[in-house]
Amino acid sequence: MTYADLSARLNISREAARSLARRRGLPRSRSDDGKALVSVDLAELRYTPRPRRARRADPIDASIARIEAIKVESFKAEIARLEDVATAYRAVFERERERADRLAVELTQAAAETTAANAWAARLEDEVTALRSDRRPGGTIAGYAARRLGHLAAAIVKADRAATAR
């Protein structure tokens, strides 16, 4: 019988059948087609195959697998940490953006108030200049100055009311 036949009868691999024939010193020969033949009495053989042991994993492969698992876990932890940091930075960014928006509104209001104040200051300077230099014929300087001061006081009161109304 061939090694293939022996392996089928004993329910083992072909290589195991060949090894068994060598260990037991069974007579072997070649057939006409070049295949090895083994002469064996199956009743005498009394062979029970050992249960297959699981192949031991290559320690290097096992180590690489553990390292990869550790890397994956550490990368996941790092990603989670970076997401937390990004969330914190996003909150700070939002807070600062709101603050900048408030400051921009305040700056716009201050610029408008400054422009209005400069216009009133220019008008008041014109009034003061007119008081100092303007003399009309037929009236006293004191009477004219009193009228101009009244107009100036009225303009100041009007400007103050306009500023407090805002």
PDB file of C-alpha atoms in Angstrom:
ATOM      1  CA  MET A   1       0.000   0.000   0.000  1.00  0.00           C
ATOM      2  CA  THR A   2       1.138   3.567  -0.650  1.00  0.00           C
ATOM      3  CA  TYR A   3       1.771   6.175   2.009  1.00  0.00           C
ATOM      4  CA  ALA A   4      -1.480   7.841   0.954  1.00  0.00           C
ATOM      5  CA  ASP A   5      -3.440   4.587   1.522  1.00  0.00           C
ATOM      6  CA  LEU A   6      -1.759   4.026   4.892  1.00  0.00           C
ATOM      7  CA  SER A   7      -2.527   7.570   5.975  1.00  0.00           C
ATOM      8  CA  ALA A   8      -6.188   7.153   4.975  1.00  0.00           C
ATOM      9  CA  ARG A   9      -6.504   3.896   6.958  1.00  0.00           C
ATOM     10  CA  LEU A  10      -4.861   5.276  10.079  1.00  0.00           C
ATOM     11  CA  ASN A  11      -6.459   8.734   9.740  1.00  0.00           C
ATOM     12  CA  ILE A  12      -3.129  10.547   9.803  1.00  0.00           C
ATOM     13  CA  SER A  13      -1.257  12.729   7.348  1.00  0.00           C
ATOM     14  CA  ARG A  14       0.798  11.296   4.526  1.00  0.00           C
ATOM     15  CA  GLU A  15       4.015  12.568   6.127  1.00  0.00           C
ATOM     16  CA  ALA A  16       3.042  10.926   9.427  1.00  0.00           C
ATOM     17  CA  ALA A  17       2.466   7.602   7.610  1.00  0.00           C
ATOM     18  CA  ARG A  18       5.903   7.850   6.015  1.00  0.00           C
ATOM     19  CA  SER A  19       7.533   8.639   9.350  1.00  0.00           C
ATOM     20  CA  LEU A  20       5.707   5.723  10.994  1.00  0.00           C
ATOM     21  CA  ALA A  21       6.957   3.323   8.315  1.00  0.00           C
ATOM     22  CA  ARG A  22      10.531   4.464   8.883  1.00  0.00           C
ATOM     23  CA  ARG A  23      10.315   4.242  12.708  1.00  0.00           C
ATOM     24  CA  ARG A  24       8.826   0.757  12.650  1.00  0.00           C
ATOM     25  CA  GLY A  25      11.246  -0.416   9.956  1.00  0.00           C
ATOM     26  CA  LEU A  26       8.475  -1.587   7.675  1.00  0.00           C
ATOM     27  CA  PRO A  27       9.647  -3.054   4.349  1.00  0.00           C
ATOM     28  CA  ARG A  28       9.409  -0.522   1.520  1.00  0.00           C
ATOM     29  CA  SER A  29       9.679  -0.819  -2.226  1.00  0.00           C
ATOM     30  CA  ARG A  30       8.914   1.133  -5.382  1.00  0.00           C
ATOM     31  CA  SER A  31       6.026   0.464  -7.724  1.00  0.00           C
ATOM     32  CA  ASP A  32       6.177   0.605 -11.522  1.00  0.00           C
ATOM     33  CA  ASP A  33       4.942   4.171 -11.550  1.00  0.00           C
ATOM     34  CA  GLY A  34       7.646   5.278  -9.075  1.00  0.00           C
ATOM     35  CA  LYS A  35       5.506   5.515  -5.948  1.00  0.00           C
ATOM     36  CA  ALA A  36       6.755   4.121  -2.654  1.00  0.00           C
ATOM     37  CA  LEU A  37       4.939   1.019  -1.395  1.00  0.00           C
ATOM     38  CA  VAL A  38       4.907  -0.191   2.197  1.00  0.00           C
ATOM     39  CA  SER A  39       4.247  -3.756   3.271  1.00  0.00           C
ATOM     40  CA  VAL A  40       2.247  -3.661   6.495  1.00  0.00           C
ATOM     41  CA  ASP A  41      -0.071  -5.955   8.417  1.00  0.00           C
ATOM     42  CA  LEU A  42      -2.667  -3.612   9.909  1.00  0.00           C
ATOM     43  CA  ALA A  43      -3.683  -6.159  12.540  1.00  0.00           C
ATOM     44  CA  GLU A  44      -0.138  -6.231  13.913  1.00  0.00           C
ATOM     45  CA  LEU A  45       0.417  -2.500  13.676  1.00  0.00           C
ATOM     46  CA  ARG A  46      -1.845  -1.414  16.572  1.00  0.00           C
ATOM     47  CA  TYR A  47      -1.289   2.245  15.989  1.00  0.00           C
ATOM     48  CA  THR A  48      -3.347   4.905  17.716  1.00  0.00           C
ATOM     49  CA  PRO A  49      -2.524   8.418  16.642  1.00  0.00           C
ATOM     50  CA  ARG A  50      -1.703  10.923  19.351  1.00  0.00           C
ATOM     51  CA  PRO A  51      -4.112  13.766  19.684  1.00  0.00           C
ATOM     52  CA  ARG A  52      -2.915  16.746  17.801  1.00  0.00           C
ATOM     53  CA  ARG A  53      -1.344  19.399  19.901  1.00  0.00           C
ATOM     54  CA  ALA A  54      -2.027  22.943  19.039  1.00  0.00           C
ATOM     55  CA  ARG A  55       0.919  24.547  17.450  1.00  0.00           C
ATOM     56  CA  ARG A  56       2.685  26.819  19.794  1.00  0.00           C
ATOM     57  CA  ALA A  57       2.547  30.351  18.616  1.00  0.00           C
ATOM     58  CA  ASP A  58       5.781  31.892  17.586  1.00  0.00           C
ATOM     59  CA  PRO A  59       6.906  33.976  20.570  1.00  0.00           C
ATOM     60  CA  ILE A  60       7.994  36.783  18.275  1.00  0.00           C
ATOM     61  CA  ASP A  61       4.594  36.876  16.583  1.00  0.00           C
ATOM     62  CA  ALA A  62       2.895  36.818  19.984  1.00  0.00           C
ATOM     63  CA  SER A  63       5.108  39.667  21.181  1.00  0.00           C
ATOM     64  CA  ILE A  64       4.413  41.664  18.045  1.00  0.00           C
ATOM     65  CA  ALA A  65       0.679  41.084  18.491  1.00  0.00           C
ATOM     66  CA  ARG A  66       0.871  42.276  22.131  1.00  0.00           C
ATOM     67  CA  ILE A  67       2.863  45.333  21.097  1.00  0.00           C
ATOM     68  CA  GLU A  68       0.328  46.119  18.369  1.00  0.00           C
ATOM     69  CA  ALA A  69      -2.521  45.762  20.873  1.00  0.00           C
ATOM     70  CA  ILE A  70      -0.722  48.074  23.295  1.00  0.00           C
ATOM     71  CA  LYS A  71      -0.053  50.568  20.494  1.00  0.00           C
ATOM     72  CA  VAL A  72      -3.703  50.544  19.467  1.00  0.00           C
ATOM     73  CA  GLU A  73      -4.843  51.084  23.048  1.00  0.00           C
ATOM     74  CA  SER A  74      -2.293  53.842  23.637  1.00  0.00           C
ATOM     75  CA  PHE A  75      -3.283  55.511  20.357  1.00  0.00           C
ATOM     76  CA  LYS A  76      -6.943  55.344  21.367  1.00  0.00           C
ATOM     77  CA  ALA A  77      -6.094  56.853  24.751  1.00  0.00           C
ATOM     78  CA  GLU A  78      -4.030  59.581  23.083  1.00  0.00           C
ATOM     79  CA  ILE A  79      -6.851  60.346  20.658  1.00  0.00           C
ATOM     80  CA  ALA A  80      -9.320  60.624  23.555  1.00  0.00           C
ATOM     81  CA  ARG A  81      -6.918  62.911  25.430  1.00  0.00           C
ATOM     82  CA  LEU A  82      -6.429  65.125  22.374  1.00  0.00           C
ATOM     83  CA  GLU A  83     -10.188  65.309  21.820  1.00  0.00           C
ATOM     84  CA  ASP A  84     -10.587  66.513  25.421  1.00  0.00           C
ATOM     85  CA  VAL A  85      -7.870  69.123  24.893  1.00  0.00           C
ATOM     86  CA  ALA A  86      -9.502  70.243  21.632  1.00  0.00           C
ATOM     87  CA  THR A  87     -12.868  70.560  23.395  1.00  0.00           C
ATOM     88  CA  ALA A  88     -11.290  72.702  26.122  1.00  0.00           C
ATOM     89  CA  TYR A  89      -9.546  74.901  23.537  1.00  0.00           C
ATOM     90  CA  ARG A  90     -12.819  75.212  21.608  1.00  0.00           C
ATOM     91  CA  ALA A  91     -14.582  76.446  24.758  1.00  0.00           C
ATOM     92  CA  VAL A  92     -11.822  79.012  25.360  1.00  0.00           C
ATOM     93  CA  PHE A  93     -12.029  80.079  21.712  1.00  0.00           C
ATOM     94  CA  GLU A  94     -15.807  80.559  21.911  1.00  0.00           C
ATOM     95  CA  ARG A  95     -15.490  82.568  25.127  1.00  0.00           C
ATOM     96  CA  GLU A  96     -12.784  84.800  23.654  1.00  0.00           C
ATOM     97  CA  ARG A  97     -14.748  85.290  20.434  1.00  0.00           C
ATOM     98  CA  GLU A  98     -17.792  86.449  22.412  1.00  0.00           C
ATOM     99  CA  ARG A  99     -15.557  88.770  24.397  1.00  0.00           C
ATOM    100  CA  ALA A 100     -14.034  90.170  21.197  1.00  0.00           C
ATOM    101  CA  ASP A 101     -17.515  90.721  19.741  1.00  0.00           C
ATOM    102  CA  ARG A 102     -18.574  92.638  22.878  1.00  0.00           C
ATOM    103  CA  LEU A 103     -15.386  94.720  22.751  1.00  0.00           C
ATOM    104  CA  ALA A 104     -15.969  95.493  19.057  1.00  0.00           C
ATOM    105  CA  VAL A 105     -19.487  96.755  19.834  1.00  0.00           C
ATOM    106  CA  GLU A 106     -18.152  98.846  22.715  1.00  0.00           C
ATOM    107  CA  LEU A 107     -15.399 100.229  20.481  1.00  0.00           C
ATOM    108  CA  THR A 108     -17.911 101.154  17.779  1.00  0.00           C
ATOM    109  CA  GLN A 109     -20.079 102.923  20.386  1.00  0.00           C
ATOM    110  CA  ALA A 110     -17.053 104.724  21.829  1.00  0.00           C
ATOM    111  CA  ALA A 111     -15.971 105.825  18.344  1.00  0.00           C
ATOM    112  CA  ALA A 112     -19.465 107.190  17.633  1.00  0.00           C
ATOM    113  CA  GLU A 113     -19.530 109.009  20.993  1.00  0.00           C
ATOM    114  CA  THR A 114     -16.052 110.408  20.338  1.00  0.00           C
ATOM    115  CA  THR A 115     -17.112 111.688  16.917  1.00  0.00           C
ATOM    116  CA  ALA A 116     -20.204 113.321  18.407  1.00  0.00           C
ATOM    117  CA  ALA A 117     -18.155 114.839  21.249  1.00  0.00           C
ATOM    118  CA  ASN A 118     -15.591 116.215  18.778  1.00  0.00           C
ATOM    119  CA  ALA A 119     -18.401 117.798  16.720  1.00  0.00           C
ATOM    120  CA  TRP A 120     -19.864 119.413  19.853  1.00  0.00           C
ATOM    121  CA  ALA A 121     -16.407 120.570  20.936  1.00  0.00           C
ATOM    122  CA  ALA A 122     -15.832 122.176  17.536  1.00  0.00           C
ATOM    123  CA  ARG A 123     -19.218 123.886  17.734  1.00  0.00           C
ATOM    124  CA  LEU A 124     -18.502 125.141  21.253  1.00  0.00           C
ATOM    125  CA  GLU A 125     -15.091 126.410  20.152  1.00  0.00           C
ATOM    126  CA  ASP A 126     -16.812 128.289  17.347  1.00  0.00           C
ATOM    127  CA  GLU A 127     -19.213 129.803  19.884  1.00  0.00           C
ATOM    128  CA  VAL A 128     -16.350 130.875  22.155  1.00  0.00           C
ATOM    129  CA  THR A 129     -14.461 132.352  19.214  1.00  0.00           C
ATOM    130  CA  ALA A 130     -17.569 134.222  18.141  1.00  0.00           C
ATOM    131  CA  LEU A 131     -17.990 135.565  21.662  1.00  0.00           C
ATOM    132  CA  ARG A 132     -14.447 136.857  21.743  1.00  0.00           C
ATOM    133  CA  SER A 133     -14.302 138.455  18.347  1.00  0.00           C
ATOM    134  CA  ASP A 134     -17.809 139.383  17.283  1.00  0.00           C
ATOM    135  CA  ARG A 135     -19.024 142.924  17.957  1.00  0.00           C
ATOM    136  CA  ARG A 136     -22.196 144.182  16.429  1.00  0.00           C
ATOM    137  CA  PRO A 137     -22.910 147.851  16.026  1.00  0.00           C
ATOM    138  CA  GLY A 138     -25.712 149.274  18.104  1.00  0.00           C
ATOM    139  CA  GLY A 139     -25.284 147.007  21.072  1.00  0.00           C
ATOM    140  CA  THR A 140     -23.011 146.645  23.995  1.00  0.00           C
ATOM    141  CA  ILE A 141     -20.440 143.987  24.126  1.00  0.00           C
ATOM    142  CA  ALA A 142     -21.732 142.810  27.501  1.00  0.00           C
ATOM    143  CA  GLY A 143     -25.310 142.389  26.230  1.00  0.00           C
ATOM    144  CA  TYR A 144     -24.177 140.550  23.186  1.00  0.00           C
ATOM    145  CA  ALA A 145     -21.870 138.324  25.275  1.00  0.00           C
ATOM    146  CA  ALA A 146     -24.732 137.531  27.646  1.00  0.00           C
ATOM    147  CA  ARG A 147     -26.943 136.441  24.743  1.00  0.00           C
ATOM    148  CA  ARG A 148     -24.167 134.330  23.277  1.00  0.00           C
ATOM    149  CA  LEU A 149     -23.482 132.778  26.698  1.00  0.00           C
ATOM    150  CA  GLY A 150     -27.171 131.917  26.979  1.00  0.00           C
ATOM    151  CA  HIS A 151     -27.063 130.233  23.578  1.00  0.00           C
ATOM    152  CA  LEU A 152     -23.873 128.451  24.587  1.00  0.00           C
ATOM    153  CA  ALA A 153     -25.419 127.214  27.858  1.00  0.00           C
ATOM    154  CA  ALA A 154     -28.514 126.048  25.971  1.00  0.00           C
ATOM    155  CA  ALA A 155     -26.294 124.163  23.484  1.00  0.00           C
ATOM    156  CA  ILE A 156     -24.394 122.518  26.368  1.00  0.00           C
ATOM    157  CA  VAL A 157     -27.649 121.479  28.076  1.00  0.00           C
ATOM    158  CA  LYS A 158     -28.983 120.127  24.766  1.00  0.00           C
ATOM    159  CA  ALA A 159     -25.797 118.170  24.155  1.00  0.00           C
ATOM    160  CA  ASP A 160     -25.876 116.785  27.704  1.00  0.00           C
ATOM    161  CA  ARG A 161     -29.487 115.661  27.308  1.00  0.00           C
ATOM    162  CA  ALA A 162     -28.660 114.011  23.986  1.00  0.00           C
ATOM    163  CA  ALA A 163     -25.705 112.190  25.570  1.00  0.00           C
ATOM    164  CA  THR A 164     -27.747 110.913  28.532  1.00  0.00           C
ATOM    165  CA  ALA A 165     -30.590 109.785  26.271  1.00  0.00           C
ATOM    166  CA  ARG A 166     -28.360 107.207  24.661  1.00  0.00           C
TER     167      ARG A 166
END
